[in-house]
Amino acid sequence: MVAPCPTSMMVRTKKTKAVGIPVIDLSMERSKLSELVVKACEEYGFFKVVNHSVPKEVISRLEEEGTEFFSKTSSEKRQAGPATPFGYGCKNIGPNGDMGDLEYLLLHTNPLCISDRSKTISNQPIRFSCAVNDYIEGAKELACEILDLVAEGLWVPDKSSLSKLIRDVHGDSLLRINHYPPVSNKNWDPSKVDPRQLQNCNNNNTIGFGEHSDPQILTILRSNNVGGLQICTHDGLWIPVPPDPNEFFIMVGDALQVLTNGRFVSVRHRALTNTTKSRMSMMYFAAPPLDWWIAPLPKMVTPHNPSLYKPFTWAQYKKAAYSLRLGDSRLDLFKVQQKQEDSHLAPASP
């Protein structure tokens, strides 16, 4: 179930430090690796990977492009917007009134879309397109590797049953680059932020991007060397994630929760701003084509563990996501309602 973290639970520093983020070395032996990936997905819905195959220069090139764009004047950046949903956006998160202290670029991963958008984003659109496409390719391959490991660890007969969802040429994967400028509390109006978002926040920080889960299958996240990301454990504890600009963080999304019939739970997370430093993060959201049906894998459904979710297309789920607020529980709309009437109406045994 995707549900907001309990707001009554306070984060204790000692407890926070005692809870470590899983770190998985992708160079280790395959069977052990798949076991660790599944365990991390089950326990946290989140983990860091090291010894991945994405070249450092591919990462640095995209960061340079992002830094150059966000260094432009406001009027120059607005030429790449407004984000509807693709392009440049500032403060607004989605169409339903959610706000944050950030600016961003949202791009569809289709190369033609990137080429078209790059003309309003960069003075050197070909260079920008190449940097974005190379990064997307690297992140996509990493996502596929993780999903193949998940399938192996779950003993799914077709090991590519998950990765083929995002390898499809008509896939709906996205790339988002978020920039969080330093924010002073003097200019912050807490009356404009949902009180639930303020619980457990450091008094020196504001909400850059509010609590939510990602609707896609998997998120591949990388940020610069400035902290701010926090994840919520299954018991409601918020954990700060130490930044690591050379590595990637993996997040379970709503769609993967459905595909595993609730064995994995999508991780709720948020981003806090910094009062002195800018933070920039890059997210590859791995998603299937719009017309693909999403339902629990046959391996994950048994008579004793029936399907928890009604089948839906990715387009249907996106529509639902866009109709709700950022922190709402989207999957509740697609749950199978367990009927108890039969047990009450059944005649007594003779």
GROMACS .gro file of C-alpha atoms in nm:
model
  350
    1MET     CA    1   0.000   0.000   0.000
    2VAL     CA    2   0.122   0.349  -0.076
    3ALA     CA    3   0.036   0.571   0.218
    4PRO     CA    4   0.171   0.891   0.372
    5CYS     CA    5   0.427   0.841   0.645
    6PRO     CA    6   0.285   0.883   0.996
    7THR     CA    7   0.325   1.248   1.092
    8SER     CA    8   0.328   1.169   1.462
    9MET     CA    9   0.664   0.995   1.448
   10MET     CA   10   0.964   1.215   1.526
   11VAL     CA   11   1.302   1.139   1.373
   12ARG     CA   12   1.562   1.073   1.640
   13THR     CA   13   1.920   1.144   1.539
   14LYS     CA   14   2.061   0.826   1.693
   15LYS     CA   15   1.795   0.613   1.525
   16THR     CA   16   1.855   0.786   1.193
   17LYS     CA   17   2.227   0.723   1.207
   18ALA     CA   18   2.168   0.360   1.297
   19VAL     CA   19   1.964   0.298   0.983
   20GLY     CA   20   2.195   0.255   0.684
   21ILE     CA   21   2.105   0.286   0.318
   22PRO     CA   22   2.168  -0.048   0.142
   23VAL     CA   23   2.471  -0.036  -0.087
   24ILE     CA   24   2.494  -0.300  -0.360
   25ASP     CA   25   2.810  -0.375  -0.556
   26LEU     CA   26   2.706  -0.469  -0.909
   27SER     CA   27   3.035  -0.648  -0.971
   28MET     CA   28   2.962  -0.929  -0.723
   29GLU     CA   29   2.851  -1.281  -0.807
   30ARG     CA   30   2.517  -1.287  -0.993
   31SER     CA   31   2.305  -1.511  -0.771
   32LYS     CA   32   2.408  -1.328  -0.454
   33LEU     CA   33   2.354  -0.998  -0.631
   34SER     CA   34   1.995  -1.077  -0.730
   35GLU     CA   35   1.923  -1.187  -0.374
   36LEU     CA   36   2.052  -0.859  -0.231
   37VAL     CA   37   1.860  -0.649  -0.483
   38VAL     CA   38   1.533  -0.822  -0.393
   39LYS     CA   39   1.605  -0.782  -0.021
   40ALA     CA   40   1.674  -0.409  -0.059
   41CYS     CA   41   1.357  -0.363  -0.265
   42GLU     CA   42   1.154  -0.547  -0.001
   43GLU     CA   43   1.299  -0.372   0.303
   44TYR     CA   44   1.345  -0.017   0.175
   45GLY     CA   45   1.231   0.015  -0.185
   46PHE     CA   46   1.559   0.205  -0.220
   47PHE     CA   47   1.932   0.135  -0.246
   48LYS     CA   48   2.260   0.267  -0.383
   49VAL     CA   49   2.457   0.086  -0.651
   50VAL     CA   50   2.834   0.101  -0.695
   51ASN     CA   51   3.056  -0.036  -0.971
   52HIS     CA   52   2.791   0.042  -1.229
   53SER     CA   53   2.866   0.065  -1.600
   54VAL     CA   54   2.773   0.431  -1.666
   55PRO     CA   55   3.092   0.622  -1.758
   56LYS     CA   56   3.178   0.918  -1.534
   57GLU     CA   57   3.218   1.144  -1.835
   58VAL     CA   58   2.859   1.073  -1.937
   59ILE     CA   59   2.742   1.183  -1.593
   60SER     CA   60   2.965   1.492  -1.583
   61ARG     CA   61   2.859   1.607  -1.930
   62LEU     CA   62   2.493   1.613  -1.835
   63GLU     CA   63   2.571   1.790  -1.508
   64GLU     CA   64   2.764   2.054  -1.702
   65GLU     CA   65   2.470   2.104  -1.937
   66GLY     CA   66   2.232   2.133  -1.643
   67THR     CA   67   2.456   2.379  -1.461
   68GLU     CA   68   2.490   2.593  -1.773
   69PHE     CA   69   2.113   2.604  -1.827
   70PHE     CA   70   2.018   2.685  -1.468
   71SER     CA   71   2.284   2.960  -1.463
   72LYS     CA   72   2.093   3.152  -1.730
   73THR     CA   73   1.873   3.449  -1.652
   74SER     CA   74   1.509   3.386  -1.567
   75SER     CA   75   1.392   3.529  -1.899
   76GLU     CA   76   1.629   3.300  -2.091
   77LYS     CA   77   1.513   2.993  -1.900
   78ARG     CA   78   1.149   3.078  -1.951
   79GLN     CA   79   1.201   3.043  -2.325
   80ALA     CA   80   1.220   2.666  -2.261
   81GLY     CA   81   0.886   2.666  -2.081
   82PRO     CA   82   0.628   2.654  -1.954
   83ALA     CA   83   0.640   2.285  -1.869
   84THR     CA   84   0.317   2.138  -2.013
   85PRO     CA   85   0.439   1.892  -1.899
   86PHE     CA   86   0.772   1.898  -2.084
   87GLY     CA   87   1.020   2.182  -2.082
   88TYR     CA   88   1.122   2.428  -1.811
   89GLY     CA   89   0.923   2.469  -1.492
   90CYS     CA   90   0.968   2.675  -1.177
   91LYS     CA   91   0.800   2.622  -0.839
   92ASN     CA   92   0.497   2.440  -0.981
   93ILE     CA   93   0.492   2.062  -0.936
   94GLY     CA   94   0.218   1.910  -1.148
   95PRO     CA   95  -0.116   2.065  -1.247
   96ASN     CA   96  -0.295   2.056  -0.911
   97GLY     CA   97  -0.136   2.329  -0.704
   98ASP     CA   98   0.165   2.153  -0.551
   99MET     CA   99   0.461   2.387  -0.509
  100GLY     CA  100   0.827   2.354  -0.421
  101ASP     CA  101   1.143   2.560  -0.395
  102LEU     CA  102   1.294   2.435  -0.718
  103GLU     CA  103   1.322   2.478  -1.093
  104TYR     CA  104   1.348   2.192  -1.337
  105LEU     CA  105   1.369   2.053  -1.688
  106LEU     CA  106   1.138   1.763  -1.777
  107LEU     CA  107   1.209   1.573  -2.097
  108HIS     CA  108   1.061   1.273  -2.272
  109THR     CA  109   1.336   1.025  -2.355
  110ASN     CA  110   1.236   0.996  -2.722
  111PRO     CA  111   1.538   1.130  -2.918
  112LEU     CA  112   1.319   1.333  -3.153
  113CYS     CA  113   1.149   1.503  -2.859
  114ILE     CA  114   1.488   1.580  -2.704
  115SER     CA  115   1.620   1.723  -3.030
  116ASP     CA  116   1.317   1.950  -3.060
  117ARG     CA  117   1.329   2.067  -2.697
  118SER     CA  118   1.703   2.128  -2.702
  119LYS     CA  119   1.658   2.421  -2.940
  120THR     CA  120   1.495   2.628  -2.665
  121ILE     CA  121   1.714   2.494  -2.383
  122SER     CA  122   2.067   2.532  -2.510
  123ASN     CA  123   2.269   2.764  -2.733
  124GLN     CA  124   2.434   2.446  -2.858
  125PRO     CA  125   2.136   2.213  -2.905
  126ILE     CA  126   2.330   1.930  -3.071
  127ARG     CA  127   2.576   1.916  -2.783
  128PHE     CA  128   2.291   1.923  -2.532
  129SER     CA  129   2.100   1.648  -2.715
  130CYS     CA  130   2.405   1.424  -2.729
  131ALA     CA  131   2.474   1.468  -2.357
  132VAL     CA  132   2.111   1.390  -2.270
  133ASN     CA  133   2.084   1.092  -2.503
  134ASP     CA  134   2.408   0.938  -2.377
  135TYR     CA  135   2.296   0.976  -2.017
  136ILE     CA  136   1.955   0.830  -2.091
  137GLU     CA  137   2.110   0.530  -2.262
  138GLY     CA  138   2.337   0.464  -1.963
  139ALA     CA  139   2.056   0.506  -1.710
  140LYS     CA  140   1.824   0.287  -1.917
  141GLU     CA  141   2.078   0.004  -1.932
  142LEU     CA  142   2.131   0.031  -1.558
  143ALA     CA  143   1.754   0.016  -1.500
  144CYS     CA  144   1.727  -0.292  -1.723
  145GLU     CA  145   2.012  -0.460  -1.537
  146ILE     CA  146   1.838  -0.396  -1.204
  147LEU     CA  147   1.505  -0.524  -1.335
  148ASP     CA  148   1.665  -0.841  -1.475
  149LEU     CA  149   1.821  -0.900  -1.132
  150VAL     CA  150   1.480  -0.848  -0.971
  151ALA     CA  151   1.324  -1.106  -1.205
  152GLU     CA  152   1.602  -1.354  -1.127
  153GLY     CA  153   1.574  -1.295  -0.754
  154LEU     CA  154   1.197  -1.349  -0.765
  155TRP     CA  155   1.241  -1.666  -0.974
  156VAL     CA  156   1.031  -1.527  -1.256
  157PRO     CA  157   1.058  -1.769  -1.554
  158ASP     CA  158   1.113  -1.494  -1.812
  159LYS     CA  159   1.410  -1.297  -1.678
  160SER     CA  160   1.342  -1.012  -1.920
  161SER     CA  161   0.972  -0.981  -1.834
  162LEU     CA  162   1.034  -0.653  -1.649
  163SER     CA  163   1.315  -0.497  -1.849
  164LYS     CA  164   1.132  -0.546  -2.180
  165LEU     CA  165   0.870  -0.300  -2.053
  166ILE     CA  166   1.120  -0.017  -2.077
  167ARG     CA  167   1.325  -0.145  -2.372
  168ASP     CA  168   1.021  -0.110  -2.595
  169VAL     CA  169   1.077   0.157  -2.860
  170HIS     CA  170   0.747   0.321  -2.762
  171GLY     CA  171   0.839   0.342  -2.392
  172ASP     CA  172   0.722   0.642  -2.192
  173SER     CA  173   1.035   0.693  -1.981
  174LEU     CA  174   1.127   1.046  -1.874
  175LEU     CA  175   1.433   1.244  -1.766
  176ARG     CA  176   1.401   1.516  -1.507
  177ILE     CA  177   1.672   1.754  -1.389
  178ASN     CA  178   1.585   1.937  -1.067
  179HIS     CA  179   1.772   2.243  -0.944
  180TYR     CA  180   1.725   2.356  -0.584
  181PRO     CA  181   1.877   2.703  -0.532
  182PRO     CA  182   1.983   2.800  -0.179
  183VAL     CA  183   1.673   2.910   0.011
  184SER     CA  184   1.668   3.147   0.304
  185ASN     CA  185   1.395   3.100   0.563
  186LYS     CA  186   1.341   3.475   0.554
  187ASN     CA  187   1.168   3.439   0.220
  188TRP     CA  188   0.980   3.122   0.306
  189ASP     CA  189   0.608   3.126   0.376
  190PRO     CA  190   0.519   2.804   0.566
  191SER     CA  191   0.148   2.884   0.529
  192LYS     CA  192   0.180   2.782   0.164
  193VAL     CA  193   0.310   2.434   0.244
  194ASP     CA  194   0.103   2.137   0.355
  195PRO     CA  195   0.164   2.102   0.734
  196ARG     CA  196   0.216   1.728   0.687
  197GLN     CA  197   0.522   1.808   0.479
  198LEU     CA  198   0.683   2.004   0.763
  199GLN     CA  199   0.693   1.723   1.017
  200ASN     CA  200   1.044   1.606   1.099
  201CYS     CA  201   1.216   1.874   0.889
  202ASN     CA  202   1.531   2.045   1.007
  203ASN     CA  203   1.448   2.403   1.103
  204ASN     CA  204   1.717   2.532   0.867
  205ASN     CA  205   1.562   2.369   0.561
  206THR     CA  206   1.244   2.405   0.360
  207ILE     CA  207   1.064   2.160   0.138
  208GLY     CA  208   1.210   2.165  -0.210
  209PHE     CA  209   0.996   1.877  -0.337
  210GLY     CA  210   0.721   1.734  -0.117
  211GLU     CA  211   0.662   1.380   0.002
  212HIS     CA  212   0.556   1.139  -0.274
  213SER     CA  213   0.625   0.810  -0.446
  214ASP     CA  214   0.717   0.784  -0.813
  215PRO     CA  215   0.445   0.631  -1.036
  216GLN     CA  216   0.684   0.460  -1.280
  217ILE     CA  217   0.850   0.117  -1.255
  218LEU     CA  218   1.190   0.229  -1.137
  219THR     CA  219   1.375   0.557  -1.078
  220ILE     CA  220   1.749   0.596  -1.135
  221LEU     CA  221   1.863   0.900  -0.935
  222ARG     CA  222   2.192   1.084  -0.923
  223SER     CA  223   2.272   1.419  -0.759
  224ASN     CA  224   2.566   1.650  -0.705
  225ASN     CA  225   2.752   1.654  -0.374
  226VAL     CA  226   2.482   1.844  -0.185
  227GLY     CA  227   2.243   1.662   0.048
  228GLY     CA  228   1.868   1.705   0.073
  229LEU     CA  229   1.709   1.376  -0.031
  230GLN     CA  230   1.520   1.187   0.240
  231ILE     CA  231   1.339   0.855   0.217
  232CYS     CA  232   1.067   0.717   0.444
  233THR     CA  233   1.101   0.366   0.582
  234HIS     CA  234   0.804   0.131   0.601
  235ASP     CA  235   0.764   0.217   0.971
  236GLY     CA  236   0.750   0.591   0.904
  237LEU     CA  237   1.107   0.695   0.984
  238TRP     CA  238   1.259   0.964   0.762
  239ILE     CA  239   1.619   0.889   0.667
  240PRO     CA  240   1.855   1.147   0.513
  241VAL     CA  241   2.043   1.006   0.214
  242PRO     CA  242   2.411   1.111   0.198
  243PRO     CA  243   2.487   1.239  -0.153
  244ASP     CA  244   2.730   1.053  -0.376
  245PRO     CA  245   2.787   1.221  -0.714
  246ASN     CA  246   2.968   0.918  -0.857
  247GLU     CA  247   2.699   0.659  -0.787
  248PHE     CA  248   2.329   0.602  -0.849
  249PHE     CA  249   2.033   0.549  -0.618
  250ILE     CA  250   1.753   0.315  -0.719
  251MET     CA  251   1.390   0.371  -0.620
  252VAL     CA  252   1.099   0.129  -0.646
  253GLY     CA  253   0.802   0.296  -0.817
  254ASP     CA  254   0.428   0.234  -0.794
  255ALA     CA  255   0.420   0.023  -1.110
  256LEU     CA  256   0.682  -0.217  -0.973
  257GLN     CA  257   0.478  -0.246  -0.653
  258VAL     CA  258   0.187  -0.367  -0.866
  259LEU     CA  259   0.401  -0.597  -1.080
  260THR     CA  260   0.530  -0.768  -0.763
  261ASN     CA  261   0.177  -0.776  -0.615
  262GLY     CA  262   0.282  -0.566  -0.317
  263ARG     CA  263   0.593  -0.764  -0.229
  264PHE     CA  264   0.788  -0.446  -0.307
  265VAL     CA  265   0.648  -0.114  -0.188
  266SER     CA  266   0.725   0.209  -0.369
  267VAL     CA  267   0.944   0.434  -0.157
  268ARG     CA  268   0.808   0.766  -0.037
  269HIS     CA  269   1.066   1.040  -0.049
  270ARG     CA  270   1.111   1.416  -0.043
  271ALA     CA  271   1.384   1.675  -0.100
  272LEU     CA  272   1.482   1.952   0.139
  273THR     CA  273   1.656   2.269   0.027
  274ASN     CA  274   1.990   2.395   0.153
  275THR     CA  275   2.042   2.747   0.287
  276THR     CA  276   2.391   2.789   0.139
  277LYS     CA  277   2.442   2.549  -0.154
  278SER     CA  278   2.258   2.459  -0.474
  279ARG     CA  279   2.154   2.099  -0.524
  280MET     CA  280   2.100   1.946  -0.866
  281SER     CA  281   1.956   1.599  -0.916
  282MET     CA  282   1.889   1.394  -1.227
  283MET     CA  283   1.618   1.129  -1.240
  284TYR     CA  284   1.554   0.872  -1.509
  285PHE     CA  285   1.199   0.744  -1.469
  286ALA     CA  286   1.168   0.401  -1.633
  287ALA     CA  287   0.818   0.351  -1.772
  288PRO     CA  288   0.645   0.123  -2.027
  289PRO     CA  289   0.454   0.231  -2.339
  290LEU     CA  290   0.125   0.406  -2.272
  291ASP     CA  291  -0.086   0.113  -2.398
  292TRP     CA  292   0.091  -0.158  -2.194
  293TRP     CA  293  -0.119  -0.331  -1.933
  294ILE     CA  294   0.022  -0.343  -1.581
  295ALA     CA  295  -0.083  -0.622  -1.348
  296PRO     CA  296   0.090  -0.854  -1.099
  297LEU     CA  297   0.324  -1.102  -1.264
  298PRO     CA  298   0.172  -1.455  -1.273
  299LYS     CA  299   0.457  -1.576  -1.051
  300MET     CA  300   0.347  -1.331  -0.780
  301VAL     CA  301  -0.016  -1.450  -0.767
  302THR     CA  302  -0.132  -1.770  -0.595
  303PRO     CA  303  -0.462  -1.895  -0.446
  304HIS     CA  304  -0.326  -1.794  -0.106
  305ASN     CA  305  -0.191  -1.463  -0.237
  306PRO     CA  306  -0.450  -1.331  -0.485
  307SER     CA  307  -0.396  -1.023  -0.694
  308LEU     CA  308  -0.416  -0.702  -0.491
  309TYR     CA  309  -0.462  -0.477  -0.794
  310LYS     CA  310  -0.691  -0.448  -1.093
  311PRO     CA  311  -0.512  -0.444  -1.430
  312PHE     CA  312  -0.463  -0.100  -1.583
  313THR     CA  313  -0.272   0.055  -1.869
  314TRP     CA  314   0.016   0.290  -1.804
  315ALA     CA  315  -0.190   0.566  -1.971
  316GLN     CA  316  -0.473   0.507  -1.723
  317TYR     CA  317  -0.236   0.527  -1.430
  318LYS     CA  318  -0.073   0.844  -1.558
  319LYS     CA  319  -0.415   1.004  -1.593
  320ALA     CA  320  -0.495   0.911  -1.234
  321ALA     CA  321  -0.161   1.045  -1.113
  322TYR     CA  322  -0.215   1.379  -1.287
  323SER     CA  323  -0.563   1.407  -1.133
  324LEU     CA  324  -0.436   1.388  -0.775
  325ARG     CA  325  -0.211   1.592  -0.549
  326LEU     CA  326   0.156   1.504  -0.521
  327GLY     CA  327   0.136   1.313  -0.193
  328ASP     CA  328  -0.193   1.131  -0.257
  329SER     CA  329  -0.212   0.752  -0.265
  330ARG     CA  330  -0.271   0.680  -0.633
  331LEU     CA  331  -0.267   0.300  -0.607
  332ASP     CA  332  -0.573   0.305  -0.382
  333LEU     CA  333  -0.779   0.369  -0.697
  334PHE     CA  334  -0.668   0.038  -0.847
  335LYS     CA  335  -0.688  -0.197  -0.551
  336VAL     CA  336  -0.906  -0.505  -0.566
  337GLN     CA  337  -1.178  -0.467  -0.308
  338GLN     CA  338  -1.179  -0.784  -0.102
  339LYS     CA  339  -1.541  -0.889  -0.059
  340GLN     CA  340  -1.624  -1.030   0.280
  341GLU     CA  341  -1.994  -1.078   0.216
  342ASP     CA  342  -1.953  -1.438   0.099
  343SER     CA  343  -1.824  -1.554   0.435
  344HIS     CA  344  -2.118  -1.392   0.614
  345LEU     CA  345  -2.380  -1.524   0.375
  346ALA     CA  346  -2.249  -1.879   0.349
  347PRO     CA  347  -2.483  -2.133   0.511
  348ALA     CA  348  -2.367  -2.311   0.820
  349SER     CA  349  -2.222  -2.656   0.773
  350PRO     CA  350  -2.472  -2.935   0.846
   0.00000   0.00000   0.00000
